[in-house]
Amino acid sequence: MANKKQTLGEFIIENQAAFKYSSGELSSLINSIRLAAKVVNHEVNKAGLVDIIGAAGDVNIQGEDQQKLDVYANEKFIQTLTNRNIVCGIASEEEDDFISINSQDENHQNKYVVLIDPLDGSSNIDVNVSVGTIFSIYRRVTPIGTPVTIEDFLQRGNQQVAAGYVVYGTSTMLVYTTGHGVNGFTLNPAIGTFYLSHPNMQFPENGHIYSVNEGNYIHFPQGIKNYIKYCQKEEGDRPYTSRYIGSLVSDFHRNMIKGGVYLYPKSSLNSNGKLRLLYECNPMAFLAEQANGKASDGFTRILDIQPTELHERVPFVCGSKNMVEKVEEFMRDAQ
Ligand code: P6P
């Protein structure tokens, strides 16, 4: 008899005592993300069948065409997080400014802020390639009883209390950490239940996959160019394999299982790279470190960077520890 897989709900209850803050609130927060993930998953899986794909006609603060599913996912996550009355503020990649949650919290008693990329990789929606949701949770730093401020959102990544992603792929998974390792849960869509399928996920220290958009090669810093040529060299266990899906969550997830490094460097096209520090790099860096991996901007630990604005971008190197350190070595040597 195969051992019964633990459900996400059972896992949360079993582990909430380990969470150093008020465990009930975090559990409720993770549960609200679980609900939103199921709702978004349902729409993502039928995107081709209803008039919900294609640009919504708007352009977000990033200057990117907003796909209807971007807008839908943003609304669903904000709605479920608001309804749980745990959160005092939300910042979304799809929103110009942060949202102060006052509807059920008129006395500003709620302690958590959530930062979210509701549908990362959305340019892949119309071509049926995996997309994902990324979330990052902090305790507020301004006094309870006062309205949330930008200061509550511009915290260093090393202050996160939880982070995770949903990958809407060949199966839908919720992968998250509360600072005690990384665990992956797979959705059984027939009954709408997530089951613990990947306990204690760890990046292999080494890997043979590098993930970068080589179409930007000529615009990369010399250190990155040198690393890419290193990966392609016939020597030792190289050449490595190049795998780049164009969806951070999917590239990260594959590399965490198989070993690999993901790079989105700065370039002459993007002086700080493309990925956002608050919604993409900090949560993925927290997960990476909790899974024995590493994440930097090529020089500095991502989680130590002090944010200065909601939508700031940073160069991003993330994955197997020894591979990230090899990239950092090439970056140092090229200075
Ligand atoms: P490019 C998606 O827009 C995203 O933020 C990541 O998920 C993905 O890895 C990257 O951008 C793809 O960007 O410039 O290579 O198409």
Short mmCIF file of N, CA, C and O and ligand atoms in Angstrom, two decimals, residues 64 93 117 119-124 134 212-214 216 244-251 262-264 270 274-276 280 313, ligand 1:
data_model
loop_
_atom_site.label_atom_id
_atom_site.label_comp_id
_atom_site.label_asym_id
_atom_site.label_seq_id
_atom_site.Cartn_x
_atom_site.Cartn_y
_atom_site.Cartn_z
N GLU A 64 5.04 46.64 -20.01
CA GLU A 64 4.74 45.37 -20.70
C GLU A 64 3.24 45.27 -20.97
O GLU A 64 2.44 45.66 -20.13
N GLU A 93 3.52 43.26 -8.90
CA GLU A 93 4.25 43.71 -10.09
C GLU A 93 3.31 44.40 -11.06
O GLU A 93 3.70 45.27 -11.84
N ASP A 117 4.30 38.55 -7.77
CA ASP A 117 4.29 38.60 -9.23
C ASP A 117 3.21 37.62 -9.63
O ASP A 117 3.44 36.41 -9.64
N LEU A 119 1.59 36.59 -12.29
CA LEU A 119 1.73 35.64 -13.39
C LEU A 119 3.03 35.91 -14.13
O LEU A 119 3.11 36.68 -15.08
N ASP A 120 4.09 35.25 -13.65
CA ASP A 120 5.42 35.47 -14.23
C ASP A 120 5.58 34.62 -15.48
O ASP A 120 5.13 33.48 -15.53
N GLY A 121 6.18 35.22 -16.52
CA GLY A 121 6.37 34.49 -17.77
C GLY A 121 5.14 34.57 -18.64
O GLY A 121 4.90 33.73 -19.51
N SER A 122 4.31 35.60 -18.40
CA SER A 122 2.99 35.63 -19.03
C SER A 122 3.07 35.70 -20.56
O SER A 122 2.11 35.34 -21.24
N SER A 123 4.23 36.10 -21.10
CA SER A 123 4.33 36.13 -22.58
C SER A 123 4.22 34.72 -23.14
O SER A 123 3.98 34.51 -24.32
N ASN A 124 4.36 33.70 -22.26
CA ASN A 124 4.27 32.31 -22.71
C ASN A 124 2.85 31.79 -22.75
O ASN A 124 2.59 30.68 -23.22
N ILE A 134 4.74 34.14 -8.16
CA ILE A 134 5.80 34.21 -7.15
C ILE A 134 5.31 35.09 -6.01
O ILE A 134 4.72 36.16 -6.27
N VAL A 212 20.10 31.01 -19.69
CA VAL A 212 20.29 32.45 -19.98
C VAL A 212 19.78 32.70 -21.40
O VAL A 212 19.81 31.79 -22.24
N ASN A 213 19.33 33.91 -21.64
CA ASN A 213 18.87 34.26 -22.99
C ASN A 213 20.10 34.66 -23.82
O ASN A 213 20.54 35.82 -23.81
N GLU A 214 20.66 33.69 -24.52
CA GLU A 214 21.91 33.93 -25.25
C GLU A 214 21.72 34.88 -26.43
O GLU A 214 22.70 35.33 -27.02
N ASN A 216 20.97 37.75 -26.05
CA ASN A 216 21.51 39.03 -25.57
C ASN A 216 23.03 38.99 -25.42
O ASN A 216 23.63 39.91 -24.84
N TYR A 244 16.53 27.17 -21.50
CA TYR A 244 15.95 28.47 -21.13
C TYR A 244 14.51 28.52 -21.63
O TYR A 244 14.26 28.49 -22.83
N ILE A 245 13.57 28.54 -20.67
CA ILE A 245 12.14 28.43 -21.04
C ILE A 245 11.52 29.80 -21.27
O ILE A 245 10.49 29.95 -21.90
N GLY A 246 12.18 30.83 -20.65
CA GLY A 246 11.56 32.16 -20.74
C GLY A 246 10.53 32.34 -19.65
O GLY A 246 9.72 33.26 -19.68
N SER A 247 10.59 31.45 -18.65
CA SER A 247 9.70 31.55 -17.49
C SER A 247 10.57 31.21 -16.28
O SER A 247 10.93 30.05 -16.06
N LEU A 248 10.87 32.25 -15.47
CA LEU A 248 11.81 32.07 -14.35
C LEU A 248 11.42 30.91 -13.45
O LEU A 248 12.24 30.07 -13.09
N VAL A 249 10.12 30.84 -13.12
CA VAL A 249 9.67 29.81 -12.17
C VAL A 249 10.00 28.42 -12.71
O VAL A 249 10.49 27.55 -11.99
N SER A 250 9.75 28.22 -14.01
CA SER A 250 9.99 26.89 -14.60
C SER A 250 11.49 26.58 -14.68
O SER A 250 11.92 25.47 -14.37
N ASP A 251 12.29 27.57 -15.10
CA ASP A 251 13.74 27.34 -15.17
C ASP A 251 14.31 27.08 -13.79
O ASP A 251 15.11 26.16 -13.57
N TYR A 262 20.63 29.80 -13.22
CA TYR A 262 19.82 30.71 -14.04
C TYR A 262 20.48 32.09 -13.97
O TYR A 262 20.90 32.53 -12.89
N LEU A 263 20.62 32.72 -15.13
CA LEU A 263 21.23 34.05 -15.16
C LEU A 263 20.35 35.04 -15.91
O LEU A 263 19.90 34.74 -17.02
N TYR A 264 20.08 36.19 -15.28
CA TYR A 264 19.56 37.32 -16.03
C TYR A 264 20.46 38.51 -15.74
O TYR A 264 20.20 39.28 -14.81
N ASN A 270 19.62 46.49 -20.67
CA ASN A 270 18.98 46.65 -19.34
C ASN A 270 20.09 46.90 -18.33
O ASN A 270 20.73 45.96 -17.89
N LYS A 274 16.66 42.65 -15.91
CA LYS A 274 15.22 42.76 -16.16
C LYS A 274 14.40 42.36 -14.94
O LYS A 274 13.30 42.86 -14.73
N LEU A 275 14.91 41.45 -14.13
CA LEU A 275 14.10 40.90 -13.05
C LEU A 275 13.95 41.89 -11.90
O LEU A 275 14.87 42.66 -11.60
N ARG A 276 12.77 41.85 -11.24
CA ARG A 276 12.48 42.79 -10.16
C ARG A 276 12.97 42.21 -8.85
O ARG A 276 12.72 41.04 -8.52
N GLU A 280 10.51 39.07 -7.68
CA GLU A 280 11.08 37.86 -8.31
C GLU A 280 12.35 37.44 -7.61
O GLU A 280 12.46 36.31 -7.11
N ARG A 313 14.98 46.84 -10.42
CA ARG A 313 15.49 45.61 -11.06
C ARG A 313 16.93 45.39 -10.61
O ARG A 313 17.65 46.32 -10.30
P1 P6P B 1 13.62 37.43 -21.78
C1 P6P B 1 9.28 36.71 -17.72
O1 P6P B 1 8.89 37.95 -18.30
C2 P6P B 1 10.60 36.96 -16.99
O2 P6P B 1 10.40 37.91 -15.99
C3 P6P B 1 11.12 35.66 -16.42
O3 P6P B 1 10.13 34.81 -15.99
C4 P6P B 1 11.92 35.08 -17.58
O4 P6P B 1 12.98 34.23 -17.17
C5 P6P B 1 12.47 36.34 -18.26
O5 P6P B 1 11.58 37.41 -17.93
C6 P6P B 1 12.51 36.19 -19.77
O6 P6P B 1 13.03 37.40 -20.29
O7 P6P B 1 14.17 38.84 -21.93
O8 P6P B 1 14.73 36.41 -21.86
O9 P6P B 1 12.46 37.11 -22.70
#
